[in-house]
mmCIF file of C-alpha atoms and ligand atoms in Angstrom:
data_model
loop_
_atom_site.group_PDB
_atom_site.id
_atom_site.type_symbol
_atom_site.label_atom_id
_atom_site.label_comp_id
_atom_site.label_asym_id
_atom_site.label_seq_id
_atom_site.Cartn_x
_atom_site.Cartn_y
_atom_site.Cartn_z
ATOM 1 C CA CYS A 1 0.000 0.000 0.000
ATOM 2 C CA LEU A 2 1.366 3.419 -0.973
ATOM 3 C CA LEU A 3 0.484 4.846 2.423
ATOM 4 C CA ASN A 4 3.148 2.613 3.866
ATOM 5 C CA ASN A 5 5.864 4.390 1.919
ATOM 6 C CA VAL A 6 8.099 6.408 4.185
ATOM 7 C CA LEU A 7 10.289 7.562 1.331
ATOM 8 C CA GLU A 8 9.674 7.447 -2.368
ATOM 9 C CA ILE A 9 12.172 8.615 -4.961
ATOM 10 C CA LYS A 10 11.052 8.706 -8.567
ATOM 11 C CA LYS A 11 13.284 9.164 -11.586
ATOM 12 C CA LEU A 12 15.793 11.410 -9.850
ATOM 13 C CA THR A 13 18.320 12.956 -12.212
ATOM 14 C CA LYS A 14 21.116 15.374 -11.403
ATOM 15 C CA SER A 15 24.167 16.712 -13.212
ATOM 16 C CA PHE A 16 27.010 18.767 -11.838
ATOM 17 C CA GLY A 17 28.271 20.646 -14.882
ATOM 18 C CA GLU A 18 28.886 18.085 -17.585
ATOM 19 C CA GLN A 19 28.862 15.153 -15.182
ATOM 20 C CA LEU A 20 25.681 13.132 -14.864
ATOM 21 C CA VAL A 21 25.740 12.179 -11.182
ATOM 22 C CA LEU A 22 22.255 10.683 -10.817
ATOM 23 C CA ASP A 23 20.564 9.020 -13.724
ATOM 24 C CA ASN A 24 16.872 8.215 -13.326
ATOM 25 C CA VAL A 25 17.103 6.807 -9.808
ATOM 26 C CA SER A 26 13.883 5.393 -8.321
ATOM 27 C CA LEU A 27 13.492 3.617 -5.018
ATOM 28 C CA SER A 28 11.041 3.337 -2.177
ATOM 29 C CA LEU A 29 11.229 2.487 1.485
ATOM 30 C CA LYS A 30 8.292 0.858 3.186
ATOM 31 C CA LYS A 31 7.618 1.518 6.847
ATOM 32 C CA GLY A 32 9.887 -0.468 9.137
ATOM 33 C CA MET A 33 12.339 -1.611 6.489
ATOM 34 C CA ILE A 34 16.129 -1.322 6.540
ATOM 35 C CA TYR A 35 17.314 -0.357 3.077
ATOM 36 C CA GLY A 36 21.003 -0.459 2.186
ATOM 37 C CA LEU A 37 22.314 1.846 -0.495
ATOM 38 C CA LEU A 38 25.456 0.261 -1.763
ATOM 39 C CA GLY A 39 28.053 1.472 -4.207
ATOM 40 C CA ALA A 40 31.660 2.472 -4.745
ATOM 41 C CA ASN A 41 32.982 5.901 -3.751
ATOM 42 C CA GLY A 42 31.606 8.482 -6.105
ATOM 43 C CA ALA A 43 28.701 6.310 -7.255
ATOM 44 C CA GLY A 44 26.147 8.901 -6.171
ATOM 45 C CA LYS A 45 24.914 7.666 -2.779
ATOM 46 C CA THR A 46 25.548 10.921 -0.943
ATOM 47 C CA THR A 47 23.905 12.924 -3.710
ATOM 48 C CA ILE A 48 20.769 10.799 -3.350
ATOM 49 C CA ILE A 49 20.774 11.406 0.399
ATOM 50 C CA LYS A 50 21.436 15.129 0.056
ATOM 51 C CA SER A 51 18.522 15.379 -2.377
ATOM 52 C CA ILE A 52 16.215 13.948 0.273
ATOM 53 C CA PHE A 53 17.187 16.817 2.563
ATOM 54 C CA ASP A 54 16.898 19.338 -0.252
ATOM 55 C CA PHE A 55 20.629 20.150 0.079
ATOM 56 C CA VAL A 56 20.930 19.208 -3.564
ATOM 57 C CA LYS A 57 18.290 20.313 -6.079
ATOM 58 C CA PRO A 58 17.630 17.581 -8.611
ATOM 59 C CA ASP A 59 17.310 18.501 -12.286
ATOM 60 C CA SER A 60 14.263 16.287 -12.551
ATOM 61 C CA GLY A 61 12.399 13.636 -10.643
ATOM 62 C CA GLU A 62 10.334 13.619 -7.524
ATOM 63 C CA ILE A 63 10.833 12.815 -3.853
ATOM 64 C CA SER A 64 8.050 12.139 -1.361
ATOM 65 C CA LEU A 65 8.620 11.893 2.352
ATOM 66 C CA PHE A 66 5.865 10.442 4.504
ATOM 67 C CA ASN A 67 3.575 10.749 1.504
ATOM 68 C CA GLU A 68 4.222 14.434 0.922
ATOM 69 C CA LYS A 69 6.033 15.694 -2.157
ATOM 70 C CA MET A 70 9.005 18.028 -2.011
ATOM 71 C CA PRO A 71 9.433 20.780 -1.007
ATOM 72 C CA GLN A 72 9.087 19.607 2.570
ATOM 73 C CA SER A 73 8.231 21.579 5.657
ATOM 74 C CA VAL A 74 10.627 21.759 8.582
ATOM 75 C CA GLU A 75 8.160 19.594 10.511
ATOM 76 C CA GLN A 76 8.556 16.826 7.946
ATOM 77 C CA PHE A 77 12.331 16.973 8.228
ATOM 78 C CA LYS A 78 12.041 16.716 11.998
ATOM 79 C CA LYS A 79 10.591 13.239 11.529
ATOM 80 C CA ILE A 80 14.012 12.200 10.248
ATOM 81 C CA GLY A 81 17.086 11.424 12.284
ATOM 82 C CA SER A 82 20.337 11.474 10.382
ATOM 83 C CA ILE A 83 24.043 11.030 10.357
ATOM 84 C CA ILE A 84 25.632 12.539 7.290
ATOM 85 C CA GLU A 85 29.355 11.823 7.316
ATOM 86 C CA THR A 86 31.124 11.706 10.692
ATOM 87 C CA PRO A 87 28.913 13.284 13.343
ATOM 88 C CA VAL A 88 30.229 16.580 14.670
ATOM 89 C CA PHE A 89 29.939 17.545 18.330
ATOM 90 C CA TYR A 90 31.095 20.360 20.557
ATOM 91 C CA GLU A 91 34.313 18.736 21.767
ATOM 92 C CA ASN A 92 34.665 20.757 24.943
ATOM 93 C CA MET A 93 31.179 20.054 26.156
ATOM 94 C CA THR A 94 29.837 16.925 27.787
ATOM 95 C CA VAL A 95 27.810 14.225 26.101
ATOM 96 C CA LYS A 96 24.690 15.416 27.883
ATOM 97 C CA GLU A 97 25.276 19.082 27.041
ATOM 98 C CA ASN A 98 25.595 18.193 23.372
ATOM 99 C CA LEU A 99 22.279 16.372 23.443
ATOM 100 C CA LEU A 100 20.606 19.239 25.307
ATOM 101 C CA LEU A 101 21.755 21.613 22.576
ATOM 102 C CA HIS A 102 20.217 19.389 19.930
ATOM 103 C CA CYS A 103 16.888 19.544 21.780
ATOM 104 C CA ASP A 104 17.037 23.335 21.706
ATOM 105 C CA TYR A 105 16.653 22.956 17.960
ATOM 106 C CA MET A 106 14.462 19.858 17.708
ATOM 107 C CA GLY A 107 12.085 20.609 20.575
ATOM 108 C CA GLU A 108 12.312 21.027 24.334
ATOM 109 C CA GLN A 109 10.043 18.029 24.920
ATOM 110 C CA PHE A 110 12.764 15.710 23.602
ATOM 111 C CA LYS A 111 14.989 16.489 26.592
ATOM 112 C CA ASN A 112 12.997 13.788 28.362
ATOM 113 C CA ASN A 113 14.453 11.272 25.906
ATOM 114 C CA ILE A 114 18.105 11.923 26.706
ATOM 115 C CA ASP A 115 18.558 9.238 29.364
ATOM 116 C CA ARG A 116 16.686 6.658 27.324
ATOM 117 C CA VAL A 117 18.707 7.170 24.128
ATOM 118 C CA LEU A 118 21.953 7.162 26.088
ATOM 119 C CA LYS A 119 20.961 3.791 27.510
ATOM 120 C CA ASP A 120 19.940 2.576 24.057
ATOM 121 C CA VAL A 121 23.340 3.400 22.595
ATOM 122 C CA GLY A 122 25.249 2.185 25.672
ATOM 123 C CA LEU A 123 26.579 5.585 26.718
ATOM 124 C CA PHE A 124 24.574 6.283 29.853
ATOM 125 C CA ASN A 125 27.663 6.072 32.028
ATOM 126 C CA GLU A 126 29.472 8.514 29.755
ATOM 127 C CA LYS A 127 26.807 11.188 30.163
ATOM 128 C CA GLU A 128 29.067 13.641 31.993
ATOM 129 C CA LYS A 129 32.180 12.913 29.914
ATOM 130 C CA MET A 130 33.621 15.464 27.546
ATOM 131 C CA ILE A 131 33.305 14.562 23.873
ATOM 132 C CA ASN A 132 37.084 14.610 23.448
ATOM 133 C CA GLN A 133 37.302 11.687 25.896
ATOM 134 C CA LEU A 134 35.215 9.418 23.647
ATOM 135 C CA SER A 135 36.533 6.875 21.151
ATOM 136 C CA LEU A 136 35.460 7.050 17.507
ATOM 137 C CA GLY A 137 33.059 4.139 18.038
ATOM 138 C CA MET A 138 31.486 5.939 20.988
ATOM 139 C CA LYS A 139 31.107 9.093 18.930
ATOM 140 C CA GLN A 140 29.391 7.140 16.178
ATOM 141 C CA ARG A 141 27.018 5.660 18.728
ATOM 142 C CA LEU A 142 26.411 9.082 20.200
ATOM 143 C CA GLY A 143 25.626 10.269 16.672
ATOM 144 C CA ILE A 144 22.912 7.638 16.531
ATOM 145 C CA GLY A 145 21.717 8.628 19.992
ATOM 146 C CA ARG A 146 21.438 12.251 18.919
ATOM 147 C CA ALA A 147 19.622 11.225 15.760
ATOM 148 C CA LEU A 148 17.128 9.273 17.882
ATOM 149 C CA LEU A 149 16.311 12.079 20.320
ATOM 150 C CA ASN A 150 13.376 13.351 18.280
ATOM 151 C CA GLU A 151 11.855 9.865 17.950
ATOM 152 C CA PRO A 152 12.377 9.812 14.186
ATOM 153 C CA GLU A 153 10.252 7.687 11.890
ATOM 154 C CA LEU A 154 13.134 7.500 9.439
ATOM 155 C CA LEU A 155 16.832 7.199 10.188
ATOM 156 C CA ILE A 156 19.224 8.151 7.394
ATOM 157 C CA LEU A 157 22.818 7.061 7.832
ATOM 158 C CA ASP A 158 25.405 8.032 5.245
ATOM 159 C CA GLU A 159 28.418 5.702 5.527
ATOM 160 C CA PRO A 160 28.149 5.554 9.311
ATOM 161 C CA ILE A 161 30.560 2.678 9.602
ATOM 162 C CA ASN A 162 33.509 4.427 7.967
ATOM 163 C CA GLY A 163 36.556 4.204 10.159
ATOM 164 C CA LEU A 164 35.225 1.728 12.719
ATOM 165 C CA ASP A 165 37.191 -1.377 13.640
ATOM 166 C CA PRO A 166 35.600 -4.832 13.115
ATOM 167 C CA GLU A 167 34.228 -4.981 16.644
ATOM 168 C CA GLY A 168 32.862 -1.466 16.335
ATOM 169 C CA ILE A 169 31.133 -2.453 13.094
ATOM 170 C CA ILE A 170 29.404 -5.411 14.739
ATOM 171 C CA ASP A 171 28.283 -3.238 17.675
ATOM 172 C CA PHE A 172 27.011 -0.584 15.341
ATOM 173 C CA ARG A 173 25.143 -3.074 13.192
ATOM 174 C CA ASN A 174 23.471 -4.612 16.234
ATOM 175 C CA LEU A 175 22.510 -1.180 17.455
ATOM 176 C CA ILE A 176 20.753 -0.316 14.195
ATOM 177 C CA LEU A 177 18.925 -3.623 14.255
ATOM 178 C CA THR A 178 17.824 -3.125 17.871
ATOM 179 C CA ILE A 179 16.519 0.363 17.111
ATOM 180 C CA ASN A 180 14.655 -0.926 14.080
ATOM 181 C CA GLN A 181 13.092 -3.738 16.051
ATOM 182 C CA THR A 182 12.341 -1.767 19.215
ATOM 183 C CA TYR A 183 10.880 1.372 17.678
ATOM 184 C CA GLY A 184 9.926 0.200 14.193
ATOM 185 C CA THR A 185 12.175 2.931 12.769
ATOM 186 C CA THR A 186 12.668 2.785 9.009
ATOM 187 C CA VAL A 187 16.376 2.980 8.108
ATOM 188 C CA LEU A 188 18.254 4.079 4.997
ATOM 189 C CA ILE A 189 21.939 3.238 5.322
ATOM 190 C CA SER A 190 24.608 3.824 2.712
ATOM 191 C CA SER A 191 27.862 1.952 2.501
ATOM 192 C CA HIS A 192 30.513 0.917 0.018
ATOM 193 C CA ILE A 193 31.123 -2.349 1.849
ATOM 194 C CA LEU A 194 28.477 -5.017 1.449
ATOM 195 C CA ILE A 195 29.502 -7.178 4.387
ATOM 196 C CA GLU A 196 29.027 -4.213 6.689
ATOM 197 C CA VAL A 197 25.354 -3.969 6.008
ATOM 198 C CA PHE A 198 24.070 -7.116 4.409
ATOM 199 C CA LYS A 199 23.351 -8.848 7.711
ATOM 200 C CA ILE A 200 20.815 -6.256 8.763
ATOM 201 C CA VAL A 201 19.183 -4.971 5.578
ATOM 202 C CA ASP A 202 15.855 -6.088 4.154
ATOM 203 C CA ARG A 203 16.743 -4.777 0.748
ATOM 204 C CA ILE A 204 19.788 -3.451 -1.039
ATOM 205 C CA GLY A 205 19.954 -1.002 -3.912
ATOM 206 C CA ILE A 206 23.209 -1.075 -5.844
ATOM 207 C CA VAL A 207 24.316 2.278 -7.213
ATOM 208 C CA ALA A 208 26.971 2.536 -9.912
ATOM 209 C CA LYS A 209 27.851 5.649 -11.875
ATOM 210 C CA GLY A 210 24.673 7.395 -10.799
ATOM 211 C CA LYS A 211 22.318 4.572 -11.723
ATOM 212 C CA LEU A 212 20.416 2.249 -9.430
ATOM 213 C CA ILE A 213 21.451 -0.827 -11.351
ATOM 214 C CA LYS A 214 19.925 -3.527 -9.213
ATOM 215 C CA GLU A 215 17.792 -4.129 -6.158
ATOM 216 C CA VAL A 216 18.247 -7.303 -4.148
ATOM 217 C CA SER A 217 15.971 -8.563 -1.381
ATOM 218 C CA LYS A 218 17.279 -10.082 1.823
ATOM 219 C CA LYS A 219 16.157 -13.521 0.756
ATOM 220 C CA ASP A 220 17.998 -13.263 -2.556
ATOM 221 C CA LEU A 221 21.023 -11.858 -0.779
ATOM 222 C CA GLU A 222 21.261 -14.894 1.451
ATOM 223 C CA GLU A 223 21.292 -17.149 -1.550
ATOM 224 C CA MET A 224 23.775 -14.986 -3.391
ATOM 225 C CA ASP A 225 27.505 -15.161 -3.263
ATOM 226 C CA LEU A 226 29.208 -12.172 -1.694
ATOM 227 C CA ASP A 227 31.126 -11.829 -4.956
ATOM 228 C CA ILE A 228 28.434 -9.338 -5.748
ATOM 229 C CA GLU A 229 30.812 -6.801 -4.183
ATOM 230 C CA GLU A 230 33.448 -7.420 -6.787
ATOM 231 C CA TYR A 231 30.710 -7.105 -9.338
ATOM 232 C CA TYR A 232 29.452 -3.671 -8.413
ATOM 233 C CA LEU A 233 32.842 -2.240 -7.544
ATOM 234 C CA SER A 234 34.013 -3.176 -11.016
ATOM 235 C CA LEU A 235 31.208 -1.277 -12.761
HETATM 236 P P1 ATP B 301 31.302 8.697 -1.498
HETATM 237 O O1 ATP B 301 31.241 7.390 -0.826
HETATM 238 O O2 ATP B 301 32.675 9.052 -1.972
HETATM 239 O O3 ATP B 301 30.610 9.805 -0.779
HETATM 240 P P2 ATP B 301 29.034 8.653 -3.204
HETATM 241 O O4 ATP B 301 28.499 7.433 -3.830
HETATM 242 O O5 ATP B 301 28.300 9.162 -2.024
HETATM 243 O O6 ATP B 301 30.521 8.451 -2.855
HETATM 244 P P3 ATP B 301 28.592 11.254 -4.312
HETATM 245 O O7 ATP B 301 29.227 11.979 -3.167
HETATM 246 O O8 ATP B 301 27.127 11.293 -4.440
HETATM 247 O O9 ATP B 301 29.079 9.753 -4.331
HETATM 248 O O10 ATP B 301 29.248 11.831 -5.627
HETATM 249 C C1 ATP B 301 28.910 11.398 -6.922
HETATM 250 C C2 ATP B 301 29.701 12.202 -7.932
HETATM 251 O O11 ATP B 301 29.234 13.560 -7.930
HETATM 252 C C3 ATP B 301 31.193 12.279 -7.656
HETATM 253 O O12 ATP B 301 31.870 12.144 -8.881
HETATM 254 C C4 ATP B 301 31.397 13.661 -7.075
HETATM 255 O O13 ATP B 301 32.666 14.143 -7.403
HETATM 256 C C5 ATP B 301 30.313 14.457 -7.777
HETATM 257 N N1 ATP B 301 29.815 15.578 -6.946
HETATM 258 C C6 ATP B 301 29.159 15.471 -5.769
HETATM 259 N N2 ATP B 301 28.810 16.684 -5.289
HETATM 260 C C7 ATP B 301 29.269 17.591 -6.183
HETATM 261 C C8 ATP B 301 29.216 19.029 -6.261
HETATM 262 N N3 ATP B 301 28.617 19.754 -5.317
HETATM 263 N N4 ATP B 301 29.788 19.613 -7.325
HETATM 264 C C9 ATP B 301 30.373 18.875 -8.288
HETATM 265 N N5 ATP B 301 30.448 17.535 -8.303
HETATM 266 C C10 ATP B 301 29.914 16.891 -7.253
#
């Protein structure tokens, strides 16, 4: 049912100068699904994500969020939690102070969520620590925590696993899965490494040279060889 679509992208096309960066990209995310956007560096994943936030104006195509077409209101955007690139914090403030600041923007009522999200991301005991005392993995988890403060219906994560060690990747993956299962949050996660995401996604869209060349369901993924990575990276 269309009403179940949290995000719908139709025939998105974008050029920067002479370079065609997105070529007729269409995809949709149903409520509660984890969708992995997979592709090599420069394939166009970030441009897709930036278009959702209206940071990039597409040349043509259409984006609907929660069944409303672009342009979106601020209220619509506040239903999204996001991490675009490495999350940035005020380094000389505490974990809690950083989250309080975010609520100043998102809404005072979300201050009541701070303790809960810190528990969810395993940082409750770090609440009074300065940001510069946290490891990269902790910062990534805090990024998720911050993105969850406003009880988002959609979580958009652009290469959130970049730079994490193998243990950090497993932790992070489990965290996303727990959030999805606990709150029913729909997730769009981009990555250039299939093994990072394939264990948690319901569906993968493979992006190469600006085109969504293939979509693979979880079931098909399980039956498929992971050589698929070599395949799309070679395109
Ligand atoms: P990465 O993992 O490196 O972020 P990506 O798949 O997210 O890769 P994009 O960042 O969407 O790729 O970039 C796609 C192409 O568009 C690249 O060739 C990039 O150089 C180009 N590009 C992106 N933004 C701009 C811009 N503002 N001006 C000019 N070219 C751009």
